Coordinates of C-alpha atoms and ligand atoms in Angstrom, one line a residue:
X16 CA 0.0 0.0 0.0
X17 CA 1.2 3.5 -0.7
X18 CA 2.3 5.1 2.6
X19 CA 0.6 8.2 3.7
X20 CA 2.2 9.7 6.8
X21 CA -0.1 10.9 9.6
X22 CA 2.9 12.4 11.5
X23 CA 3.9 14.5 8.5
X24 CA 0.2 15.6 8.1
X25 CA 0.0 16.8 11.7
X26 CA 3.5 18.3 11.7
X27 CA 3.0 20.4 8.5
X28 CA -0.5 21.4 9.7
X29 CA 1.0 22.5 13.1
X30 CA 3.7 24.4 11.3
X31 CA 1.2 26.2 9.1
X32 CA -0.9 27.2 12.1
X33 CA 2.1 28.5 14.0
X34 CA 3.5 30.5 11.1
X35 CA 0.0 31.9 10.4
X36 CA -0.4 33.0 14.0
X37 CA 3.1 34.6 14.0
X38 CA 2.5 36.4 10.7
X39 CA -0.8 37.8 12.0
X40 CA 0.8 38.8 15.3
X41 CA 3.5 40.6 13.3
X42 CA 0.9 42.4 11.2
X43 CA -0.8 43.4 14.5
X44 CA 2.4 44.7 15.9
X45 CA 3.1 46.7 12.7
X46 CA -0.4 48.1 13.0
X47 CA 0.3 49.2 16.5
X48 CA 3.6 50.8 15.5
X49 CA 1.8 52.5 12.5
X50 CA -1.0 53.9 14.7
X51 CA 1.5 55.0 17.3
X52 CA 3.5 56.8 14.6
X53 CA 0.4 58.6 13.3
X54 CA -0.5 59.8 16.8
X55 CA 3.0 61.0 17.5
X56 CA 3.2 62.8 14.2
X57 CA 0.0 64.6 15.0
X58 CA 1.2 65.5 18.5
X59 CA 4.5 66.9 17.0
X60 CA 2.6 69.1 14.6
X61 CA 0.5 70.4 17.5
X62 CA 3.6 71.1 19.5
X63 CA 5.3 72.9 16.6
X64 CA 2.2 75.0 16.0
X65 CA 2.0 76.0 19.7
X66 CA 5.7 77.0 19.7
X67 CA 5.4 78.8 16.4
X68 CA 2.6 81.0 17.7
X69 CA 5.0 82.2 20.4
X70 CA 7.9 82.7 18.1
X71 CA 5.8 84.4 15.4
X72 CA 4.2 86.8 17.9
X73 CA 7.7 87.7 19.2
X74 CA 9.0 88.1 15.7
X75 CA 6.2 90.4 14.7
X76 CA 6.9 92.6 17.7
X77 CA 10.6 92.8 16.9
X78 CA 9.8 93.6 13.2
X79 CA 7.8 96.6 14.6
X80 CA 10.9 97.9 16.4
X81 CA 13.2 97.7 13.4
X82 CA 12.4 101.4 12.5
X83 CA 14.2 102.5 15.7
X84 CA 17.5 100.8 14.9
X85 CA 20.4 103.4 14.6
X86 CA 18.2 106.0 16.3
X87 CA 19.5 107.7 19.4
X88 CA 18.5 105.6 22.5
X89 CA 17.1 108.5 24.4
X90 CA 14.8 109.3 21.6
X91 CA 13.3 105.8 21.2
X92 CA 13.7 104.5 24.7
X93 CA 10.1 105.2 25.7
X94 CA 8.7 103.5 22.7
X95 CA 11.0 100.6 23.2
X96 CA 10.0 100.2 26.8
X97 CA 6.3 100.3 25.9
X98 CA 6.9 97.6 23.2
X99 CA 8.9 95.4 25.6
X100 CA 6.2 95.7 28.3
X101 CA 3.1 95.4 26.1
X102 CA 4.3 92.5 23.9
X103 CA 3.8 89.2 25.5
X104 CA 6.6 86.7 26.2
X105 CA 9.5 89.2 26.1
X106 CA 12.0 89.5 28.9
X107 CA 13.7 92.4 27.1
X108 CA 14.1 94.0 23.6
X109 CA 17.3 95.5 22.4
X110 CA 18.4 97.7 19.5
X111 CA 21.7 96.5 17.9
X112 CA 24.1 98.7 16.0
X113 CA 27.6 97.7 14.7
X114 CA 27.2 94.4 16.4
X115 CA 26.5 96.0 19.8
X116 CA 23.4 96.0 21.9
X117 CA 23.1 99.7 22.6
X118 CA 19.6 100.4 23.8
X119 CA 17.2 98.2 25.9
X120 CA 13.5 98.1 26.8
X121 CA 14.4 97.5 30.4
X122 CA 17.3 99.8 31.2
X123 CA 17.1 103.5 32.0
X124 CA 17.9 106.0 29.3
X125 CA 20.8 107.6 31.0
X126 CA 22.6 104.3 31.5
X127 CA 25.4 103.7 29.0
X128 CA 25.0 100.3 27.3
X129 CA 27.5 98.6 25.1
X130 CA 26.9 94.8 25.3
X131 CA 28.1 92.3 22.7
X132 CA 25.5 90.0 21.1
X133 CA 25.1 86.4 22.2
X134 CA 28.0 84.7 20.5
X135 CA 26.3 82.3 18.1
X136 CA 24.2 85.0 16.5
X137 CA 27.4 86.5 15.0
X138 CA 28.1 86.7 12.1
X139 CA 24.8 88.3 11.4
X140 CA 22.9 87.3 8.3
X141 CA 19.8 88.6 6.8
X142 CA 16.6 86.9 8.0
X143 CA 15.5 86.2 11.5
X144 CA 17.9 84.2 13.6
X145 CA 17.3 82.5 16.9
X146 CA 19.4 80.8 19.6
X147 CA 18.9 79.5 23.2
X148 CA 20.8 81.4 25.8
X149 CA 21.3 80.4 29.4
X150 CA 21.3 83.9 30.8
X151 CA 20.3 87.3 29.6
X152 CA 21.4 90.8 30.7
X153 CA 20.1 91.4 34.3
X154 CA 18.7 87.8 34.5
X155 CA 21.2 85.1 35.3
X156 CA 20.6 81.4 34.9
X157 CA 17.2 81.5 33.4
X158 CA 17.1 80.2 29.8
X159 CA 15.7 82.4 27.1
X160 CA 15.2 82.3 23.4
X161 CA 17.2 85.1 21.7
X162 CA 15.5 86.2 18.4
X163 CA 17.4 88.6 16.2
X164 CA 15.7 90.5 13.4
X165 CA 18.5 92.1 11.3
X166 CA 18.2 95.4 9.4
X167 CA 21.7 95.2 7.9
X168 CA 24.8 93.0 8.3
X169 CA 25.6 94.4 11.7
X170 CA 22.4 96.1 12.9
X171 CA 18.9 94.9 14.0
X172 CA 16.5 94.2 16.8
X173 CA 17.2 91.5 19.4
X174 CA 14.5 90.1 21.7
X175 CA 14.8 87.7 24.6
X176 CA 11.7 85.4 24.9
X177 CA 11.5 84.1 28.4
X178 CA 12.2 80.3 28.4
X179 CA 9.3 79.8 30.9
X180 CA 6.8 80.4 28.2
X181 CA 8.4 77.8 26.0
X182 CA 8.7 75.3 28.8
X183 CA 5.1 75.9 29.7
X184 CA 4.0 75.3 26.1
X185 CA 6.0 72.1 25.9
X186 CA 4.5 71.0 29.1
X187 CA 1.0 71.8 28.1
X188 CA 1.3 69.9 24.8
X189 CA 2.6 66.8 26.6
X190 CA -0.3 64.5 27.4
X191 CA -0.8 60.9 28.4
X192 CA 0.3 59.8 24.9
X193 CA 3.7 61.4 25.4
X194 CA 6.8 60.7 27.6
X195 CA 8.4 64.0 26.9
X196 CA 8.5 66.9 24.4
X197 CA 11.4 69.0 23.4
X198 CA 12.3 72.2 21.4
X199 CA 15.8 72.2 19.9
X200 CA 17.9 74.9 18.3
X201 CA 21.4 74.0 17.3
X202 CA 23.0 72.0 20.1
X203 CA 20.6 73.0 22.9
X204 CA 17.2 71.9 23.8
X205 CA 14.4 72.9 26.2
X206 CA 12.2 70.1 27.3
X207 CA 8.9 69.6 29.1
X208 CA 10.9 67.9 31.9
X209 CA 13.1 70.7 33.3
X210 CA 13.3 74.5 33.2
X211 CA 17.0 74.4 32.2
X212 CA 18.8 74.1 28.8
X213 CA 20.1 70.7 28.0
X214 CA 22.5 69.3 25.5
X215 CA 20.3 68.4 22.5
X216 CA 21.9 65.0 22.0
X217 CA 21.0 64.0 25.6
X218 CA 17.6 65.7 25.7
X219 CA 16.2 64.2 22.5
X220 CA 17.7 60.7 22.8
X221 CA 15.0 58.2 21.9
X222 CA 12.8 60.7 20.1
X223 CA 10.1 59.0 18.1
X224 CA 8.9 61.9 16.1
X225 CA 10.8 65.0 14.9
X226 CA 9.6 68.0 12.9
X227 CA 11.9 70.8 11.7
X228 CA 10.5 74.3 11.1
X229 CA 12.3 77.4 10.1
X230 CA 13.8 78.4 13.4
X231 CA 13.6 75.3 15.6
X232 CA 13.1 71.5 15.7
X233 CA 10.4 69.8 17.8
X234 CA 10.7 66.3 18.9
X235 CA 8.9 63.9 21.3
X236 CA 8.7 60.4 22.5
X237 CA 5.6 58.3 23.0
X238 CA 4.7 56.9 26.4
X239 CA 4.6 53.2 27.3
X240 CA 0.9 53.7 28.1
X241 CA 0.3 54.8 24.5
X242 CA 1.7 51.5 23.3
X243 CA -0.2 49.6 25.9
X244 CA -3.5 51.3 24.9
X245 CA -2.9 50.6 21.2
X246 CA -2.1 46.9 22.0
X247 CA -5.3 46.7 24.0
X248 CA -7.2 48.2 21.1
X249 CA -5.8 46.0 18.4
X250 CA -5.2 42.7 20.2
X251 CA -8.8 41.4 20.2
X252 CA -9.1 42.1 16.5
X253 CA -5.8 40.6 15.5
X254 CA -6.0 37.7 17.9
X255 CA -9.5 36.6 16.8
X256 CA -8.7 37.3 13.1
X257 CA -5.4 35.3 13.5
X258 CA -7.2 32.5 15.3
X259 CA -9.8 32.2 12.5
X260 CA -7.2 32.4 9.7
X261 CA -4.9 29.9 11.4
X262 CA -7.7 27.4 12.0
X263 CA -9.0 27.8 8.5
X264 CA -5.5 27.4 7.0
X265 CA -4.9 24.5 9.4
X266 CA -8.0 22.7 8.2
X267 CA -7.2 23.4 4.6
X268 CA -3.6 22.1 5.1
X269 CA -4.8 19.1 7.0
X270 CA -7.3 18.2 4.3
X271 CA -4.8 18.9 1.6
X272 CA -2.5 16.4 3.2
X273 CA -5.3 13.9 4.0
X274 CA -4.9 10.3 2.8
X275 CA -7.5 10.9 0.1
X276 CA -5.8 14.0 -1.2
X277 CA -2.5 12.3 -0.9
X278 CA -3.7 9.4 -3.0
X279 CA -5.2 11.8 -5.5
X280 CA -1.8 13.4 -6.0
X281 CA -0.2 10.0 -6.2
X282 CA -2.6 8.8 -8.8
X283 CA -2.3 12.0 -10.9
X284 CA 1.5 11.6 -10.7
X285 CA 1.2 7.9 -11.6
X286 CA -0.8 8.8 -14.7
X287 CA 1.9 11.4 -15.7
X288 CA 4.7 8.9 -15.1
X289 CA 3.0 6.1 -16.9
X290 CA 2.9 3.8 -13.8
X291 CA -0.4 2.3 -14.8
X292 CA -0.3 -0.8 -16.9
X293 CA -3.1 -2.8 -18.5
X294 CA -3.4 -6.5 -17.9
X295 CA -5.8 -8.7 -19.8
X296 CA -7.8 -11.6 -18.4
X297 CA -8.9 -14.0 -21.2
X298 CA -12.6 -14.6 -21.7
X299 CA -13.4 -18.1 -22.9
X300 CA -16.3 -19.4 -24.9
X301 CA -17.4 -22.3 -22.8
X302 CA -18.8 -24.5 -25.6
X303 CA -15.7 -24.4 -27.8
X304 CA -12.9 -23.5 -25.4
X305 CA -11.9 -20.6 -27.7
X306 CA -10.6 -17.4 -26.3
X307 CA -12.8 -14.8 -27.8
X308 CA -11.7 -11.8 -25.9
X309 CA -10.2 -10.4 -22.7
X310 CA -11.1 -8.0 -19.9
X311 CA -8.6 -5.1 -19.5
X312 CA -7.7 -4.7 -15.9
X313 CA -5.5 -1.9 -14.6
X314 CA -2.5 -2.5 -12.5
X315 CA -0.4 0.2 -10.8
X316 CA 3.3 -0.3 -10.7
X317 CA 4.2 2.2 -8.0
X318 CA 7.9 3.0 -7.8
X319 CA 7.9 2.6 -4.0
X320 CA 4.8 0.6 -3.0
X321 CA 5.2 -1.9 -5.9
X322 CA 2.2 -3.5 -7.4
X323 CA -1.0 -1.8 -6.2
X324 CA -4.4 -3.5 -6.6
X325 CA -7.2 -1.6 -8.3
X326 CA -9.4 -1.9 -5.1
X327 CA -6.9 0.4 -3.4
X328 CA -7.2 3.3 -5.9
X329 CA -10.1 2.8 -8.3
X330 CA -12.7 3.9 -5.7
X331 CA -10.5 7.0 -4.8
X332 CA -10.1 7.8 -8.5
X333 CA -13.8 7.5 -9.0
X334 CA -14.5 9.7 -6.0
X335 CA -12.3 12.6 -7.1
X336 CA -12.9 12.3 -10.9
X337 CA -9.4 11.2 -11.8
X338 CA -11.0 8.0 -13.2
X339 CA -11.8 9.9 -16.4
X340 CA -8.2 10.7 -17.0
X341 CA -7.0 7.3 -15.8
X342 CA -9.4 5.5 -18.2
X343 CA -8.3 7.8 -21.0
X344 CA -4.6 6.8 -20.4
X345 CA -5.6 3.1 -20.2
X346 CA -7.5 3.4 -23.5
X347 CA -4.3 4.7 -25.1
X348 CA -2.4 1.8 -23.7
X349 CA -5.0 -0.6 -25.0
X350 CA -5.0 1.1 -28.4
X351 CA -1.2 0.8 -28.6
X352 CA -1.4 -2.9 -27.7
X353 CA -4.3 -3.8 -30.0
X354 CA -3.0 -1.7 -32.9
X355 CA -0.1 -4.1 -33.3
X356 CA -2.6 -6.3 -35.0
X357 CA -1.3 -9.5 -33.3
X358 CA -4.6 -10.6 -31.9
X359 CA -7.1 -12.7 -34.0
X360 CA -9.6 -10.6 -35.8
X361 CA -12.9 -10.1 -33.9
X362 CA -11.2 -10.4 -30.5
X363 CA -13.2 -8.5 -27.9
X364 CA -11.6 -6.2 -25.4
X365 CA -13.7 -5.4 -22.3
X366 CA -13.0 -2.2 -20.4
X367 CA -14.4 -1.2 -17.0
X368 CA -16.2 2.0 -16.8
X369 CA -17.1 3.9 -13.6
X370 CA -20.3 5.6 -12.6
X371 CA -18.7 8.9 -13.4
X372 CA -18.3 7.9 -17.0
X373 CA -22.1 7.6 -17.3
X374 CA -22.8 11.2 -16.4
X375 CA -21.9 12.7 -19.8
X376 CA -20.6 11.9 -23.2
X377 CA -16.9 12.4 -22.5
X378 CA -16.2 8.7 -22.5
X379 CA -17.9 8.3 -25.9
X380 CA -15.7 11.0 -27.3
X381 CA -12.6 9.6 -25.6
X382 CA -13.2 6.1 -27.1
X383 CA -13.9 7.6 -30.5
X384 CA -10.9 9.8 -30.5
X385 CA -8.4 7.2 -29.0
X386 CA -9.7 3.9 -30.2
X387 CA -11.5 5.0 -33.3
X388 CA -11.8 2.5 -36.2
X389 CA -9.9 -0.2 -34.3
X390 CA -13.3 -1.0 -32.9
X391 CA -14.3 -2.5 -36.3
X392 CA -11.6 -5.2 -35.9
X393 CA -11.3 -5.5 -32.1
X394 CA -14.6 -4.4 -30.7
X395 CA -14.7 -2.9 -27.2
X396 CA -17.2 -4.0 -24.6
X397 CA -18.1 -1.5 -21.9
X398 CA -18.4 -3.1 -18.5
X399 CA -20.5 -1.1 -16.0
X400 CA -20.5 -2.3 -12.5
X401 CA -23.6 -2.4 -10.4
X402 CA -21.7 -1.9 -7.2
X403 CA -22.2 1.9 -7.5
X404 CA -25.5 3.6 -7.7
X405 CA -26.0 5.3 -11.1
X406 CA -27.0 8.9 -10.2
X407 CA -28.4 10.2 -13.4
X408 CA -30.1 7.3 -15.1
X409 CA -31.3 9.3 -18.1
X410 CA -27.7 10.4 -18.8
X411 CA -26.5 6.8 -18.3
X412 CA -29.0 5.4 -20.7
X413 CA -27.9 8.0 -23.2
X414 CA -24.2 7.2 -22.8
X415 CA -24.9 3.5 -23.2
X416 CA -27.1 4.1 -26.3
X417 CA -24.3 6.2 -27.8
X418 CA -21.8 3.5 -27.2
X419 CA -24.0 0.8 -28.7
X420 CA -24.6 3.0 -31.7
X421 CA -20.9 2.9 -32.3
X422 CA -20.7 -0.8 -32.0
X423 CA -19.6 -0.9 -28.4
X424 CA -21.7 -3.4 -26.5
X425 CA -22.4 -3.1 -22.8
X426 CA -22.1 -5.6 -20.0
X427 CA -23.5 -5.4 -16.5
X428 CA -20.6 -6.3 -14.3
X429 CA -20.6 -8.0 -10.8
X430 CA -24.2 -8.9 -11.2
X431 CA -25.7 -9.8 -7.9
X432 CA -22.9 -8.4 -5.8
X433 CA -25.0 -5.4 -4.5
X434 CA -28.6 -4.4 -4.4
X435 CA -29.0 -2.7 -7.7
X436 CA -29.1 -5.8 -9.9
X437 CA -32.7 -6.3 -10.9
X438 CA -33.5 -2.6 -11.1
X439 CA -30.6 -2.2 -13.5
X440 CA -31.9 -4.9 -15.8
X441 CA -35.1 -3.0 -16.0
X442 CA -33.7 0.4 -16.5
X443 CA -30.8 -0.2 -18.8
X444 CA -30.3 -2.1 -22.0
X445 CA -27.2 -4.4 -21.5
X446 CA -25.9 -6.9 -24.0
X447 CA -24.0 -9.0 -21.5
X448 CA -24.5 -10.0 -17.9
X449 CA -21.5 -10.9 -15.9
X450 CA -22.4 -13.1 -13.0
X451 CA -20.3 -12.3 -9.9
X452 CA -18.1 -15.1 -8.7
X453 CA -20.0 -15.0 -5.4
X454 CA -22.9 -16.7 -7.2
X455 CA -21.0 -19.5 -8.7
X456 CA -21.6 -22.8 -6.7
X457 CA -18.3 -23.8 -5.2
X458 CA -19.2 -27.4 -4.3
X459 CA -21.6 -30.0 -5.8
X460 CA -24.0 -29.8 -2.9
X461 CA -24.0 -26.0 -2.7
X462 CA -27.7 -26.0 -3.4
X463 CA -28.5 -22.4 -2.4
X464 CA -25.9 -20.8 -4.6
X465 CA -26.8 -23.2 -7.4
X466 CA -30.5 -22.1 -7.2
X467 CA -29.6 -18.5 -7.3
X468 CA -27.2 -19.0 -10.2
X469 CA -29.8 -21.0 -12.1
X470 CA -32.3 -18.2 -11.6
X471 CA -29.8 -15.6 -12.8
X472 CA -29.0 -17.6 -15.9
X473 CA -32.7 -18.1 -16.5
X474 CA -33.4 -14.4 -16.0
X475 CA -30.5 -13.3 -18.4
X476 CA -31.8 -15.7 -21.1
X477 CA -35.3 -14.3 -20.8
X478 CA -33.9 -10.8 -21.1
X479 CA -31.9 -11.8 -24.2
X480 CA -28.6 -11.1 -22.5
X481 CA -25.4 -13.1 -23.1
X482 CA -23.9 -14.4 -19.9
X483 CA -20.3 -14.2 -18.8
X484 CA -19.4 -16.1 -15.6
X485 CA -16.7 -14.5 -13.6
X486 CA -14.2 -16.0 -11.3
X487 CA -14.4 -19.6 -12.6
X488 CA -11.8 -21.5 -10.6
X489 CA -12.7 -25.1 -10.8
X490 CA -13.5 -27.7 -13.4
X491 CA -16.8 -28.4 -11.6
X492 CA -17.9 -24.8 -12.0
X493 CA -17.0 -24.9 -15.7
X494 CA -19.0 -28.1 -16.2
X495 CA -22.0 -26.7 -14.4
X496 CA -21.9 -23.6 -16.5
X497 CA -21.6 -25.5 -19.7
X498 CA -24.6 -27.7 -18.7
X499 CA -26.6 -24.5 -18.2
X500 CA -25.5 -23.3 -21.7
X501 CA -23.7 -20.3 -20.3
X502 CA -21.8 -18.7 -23.2
X503 CA -18.6 -17.2 -21.7
X504 CA -16.5 -17.6 -18.7
X505 CA -13.3 -16.0 -17.2
X506 CA -11.4 -17.1 -14.2
X507 CA -8.2 -18.5 -12.9
X508 CA -9.2 -21.9 -14.3
X509 CA -8.5 -20.5 -17.7
X510 CA -6.0 -17.7 -17.1
X511 CA -5.2 -15.0 -14.7
X512 CA -4.9 -11.4 -15.9
X513 CA -1.7 -11.4 -18.1
X514 CA 0.3 -8.8 -20.0
X515 CA -0.4 -8.2 -23.7
X516 CA 2.8 -10.0 -24.7
X517 CA 1.4 -13.1 -22.9
X518 CA -2.1 -12.6 -24.2
X519 CA -1.2 -12.7 -27.8
X520 CA 0.2 -16.3 -27.8
X521 CA -2.7 -17.4 -25.5
X522 CA -5.3 -15.9 -27.8
X523 CA -3.6 -17.5 -30.9
X524 CA -3.3 -20.9 -29.2
X525 CA -7.0 -20.7 -28.2
X526 CA -8.3 -19.2 -31.4
X527 CA -9.1 -22.4 -33.3
X528 CA -12.1 -24.6 -33.0
X529 CA -9.9 -27.6 -32.0
X530 CA -9.7 -26.8 -28.3
X531 CA -13.3 -27.7 -27.4
X532 CA -12.9 -29.4 -24.1
X533 CA -12.1 -27.5 -20.9
X534 CA -9.6 -30.2 -19.9
X535 CA -7.5 -29.3 -22.9
X536 CA -8.0 -25.6 -22.3
X537 CA -6.9 -25.8 -18.7
X538 CA -4.0 -28.1 -19.6
X539 CA -2.8 -25.5 -22.0
X540 CA -3.4 -22.6 -19.7
X541 CA -2.1 -23.9 -16.4
X542 CA 1.6 -23.7 -17.3
X543 CA 1.2 -20.1 -18.3
X544 CA -0.2 -19.0 -15.0
X545 CA 2.8 -19.5 -12.7
X546 CA 5.2 -18.4 -15.3
X547 CA 3.6 -15.1 -16.2
X548 CA 1.9 -14.2 -12.9
X549 CA 4.2 -15.4 -10.1
X550 CA 1.9 -13.5 -7.7
X551 CA -1.7 -12.8 -8.6
X552 CA -2.0 -9.3 -10.0
Ligands
G601 O1 -8.5 -7.0 -11.1 P1 -9.1 -7.0 -10.0 O2 -8.3 -7.1 -10.8 O3 -8.4 -7.0 -8.8 O4 -10.0 -5.7 -10.1 C1 -10.6 -5.2 -9.0 C2 -11.7 -4.2 -9.3 O5 -11.2 -3.1 -10.1 C3 -12.7 -4.9 -10.2 O6 -14.0 -4.5 -9.7 C4 -12.5 -4.3 -11.5 O7 -13.7 -4.1 -12.2 C5 -11.9 -2.9 -11.2 N1 -11.1 -2.5 -12.3 C6 -10.0 -3.0 -12.8 N2 -9.5 -2.3 -13.8 C7 -10.3 -1.2 -13.9 C8 -10.4 -0.1 -14.8 O8 -9.6 0.1 -15.7 N3 -11.4 0.8 -14.6 C9 -12.3 0.6 -13.6 N4 -13.2 1.6 -13.5 N5 -12.3 -0.4 -12.8 C10 -11.3 -1.3 -12.9
G602 O1 -14.3 -6.0 -13.0 P1 -14.4 -7.2 -12.2 O2 -15.0 -7.0 -10.9 O3 -15.1 -8.3 -13.0 O4 -12.9 -7.7 -12.0 C1 -12.6 -9.0 -12.0 C2 -11.8 -9.2 -10.7 O5 -11.8 -10.6 -10.4 C3 -10.4 -8.9 -10.8 O6 -10.0 -8.4 -9.6 C4 -9.7 -10.1 -11.2 O7 -8.3 -10.2 -10.8 C5 -10.5 -11.1 -10.3 N1 -10.5 -12.5 -10.8 C6 -10.5 -12.9 -12.1 N2 -10.6 -14.3 -12.1 C7 -10.7 -14.7 -10.9 C8 -10.9 -16.0 -10.3 O8 -10.9 -17.0 -10.9 N3 -11.0 -16.0 -8.9 C9 -11.0 -14.9 -8.2 N4 -11.1 -15.1 -6.9 N5 -10.9 -13.7 -8.7 C10 -10.7 -13.6 -10.0
MN603 MN1 -15.1 -6.1 -14.9

């Protein structure tokens, strides 16, 4: 028997289920990361906008003061003071000339001022510049944002925005989604965590979202609670989805690797690799001892399992429809054998059809296409077993009629083996009736079987059907059948199923009218059997 491995079936199924679950979990994790990124991105924009409102407002105030640059401090001091006091966020505003801060919104007019600009702002360029400073004039160790609006290469307005506003903004943006937020210019950062300037590389380590605007960069990191919340959101969806997919794929895999599917693939492969061979069991005319035909029987020479009997694969091939293709390939083998012309003219070849063949005209077309005009010289007989229930009797009747129209007679195979026998005789028009070996009396005093067999013979004669007795094994059975005028017989008494090369000499040896007694027939046949079929095939 061809070996199907249950262990492999379970192992592969387990693997598929595990991999599916892992993939779905990975997808779930990617979804969490994606959702988290989207949230952080949005928070970063919110933070940037909040800080930009402060910087823009300060910038606008400084732009308003540029008209006073270069003017005498005592003249504009009052206006500058008003601007510094009334504009929000400013600690102080300064006029700059020739690279020096010479006039302030917080110092008295009479006080001489000549302070250098915060270092990093120099050299001055056109366009607003900004830098974090740790201290400002008059205020030590309190971070501020220095914003410089130049009017020329060396002149302009400088404002110090108090760091408290920025820290407060960073703090207010931070919510339960966020671990920290930071605003960075150059190498320095202000964060939501402390009111002091920090090195940017330290402060923004582990940032998950960063956004750079014209004057500064905002960055932030998500909180573990955000990740936990997203996992809690997505876990039920992905876990249930994953479980369903994994179970479905598991079932599909398990079924794909089931013994039936395994056999299906093996059979399909066997057809492709020409592992199926046809054997022929001679059919004898009882009255004359002539061999008038043979029944083609399939044998599977499997490379690993060896010789496989039809019972092991024919029902499977019938169940999954491969029987159509299998029969097609057997027809080709039979055609190739018969076309050699070595058999006596008029020699019959019986083929076994399955219930599936009777559902449409495919088999009629196949026979016509493959066997064609060979049928005139070596007529086919279509054996239809009564073991299987014919589903569509109208279609079956049509197929049989089509076959008969083409000179292919039909035989009811295995008669009496199952329950369909009598009904089949009524519904279908068979030319032959093959009595199942079960109904051949085995001993002289086997009265019950003999009575049944007598009735079957009587019934067939009344119906005008020719009888073929199957599984004839003893001289006693042959004698009984001859007494009852049964026309044909096949069985081990005459010959086992043999290869075509063995069939030809057998058919020629039994073609003449000389071999009329069964004794002679069996004497001729017996030596062939052990030689050609060491084990029954
Ligand atoms: O040859 P035995 O040889 O063991 O055959 C067993 C069963 O397989 C029988 O019922 C026979 O009718 C069936 N069988 C053998 N060859 C074929 C075939 O080519 N097609 C179909 N459908 N059945 C076959
Ligand atoms: O298609 P069908 O069911 O008629 O197939 C015939 C089956 O009977 C095949 O399996 C074939 O090998 C088997 N067979 C043929 N002759 C004999 C016989 O004399 N005795 C027994 N027991 N089986 C036989
Ligand atoms: Mn048969």
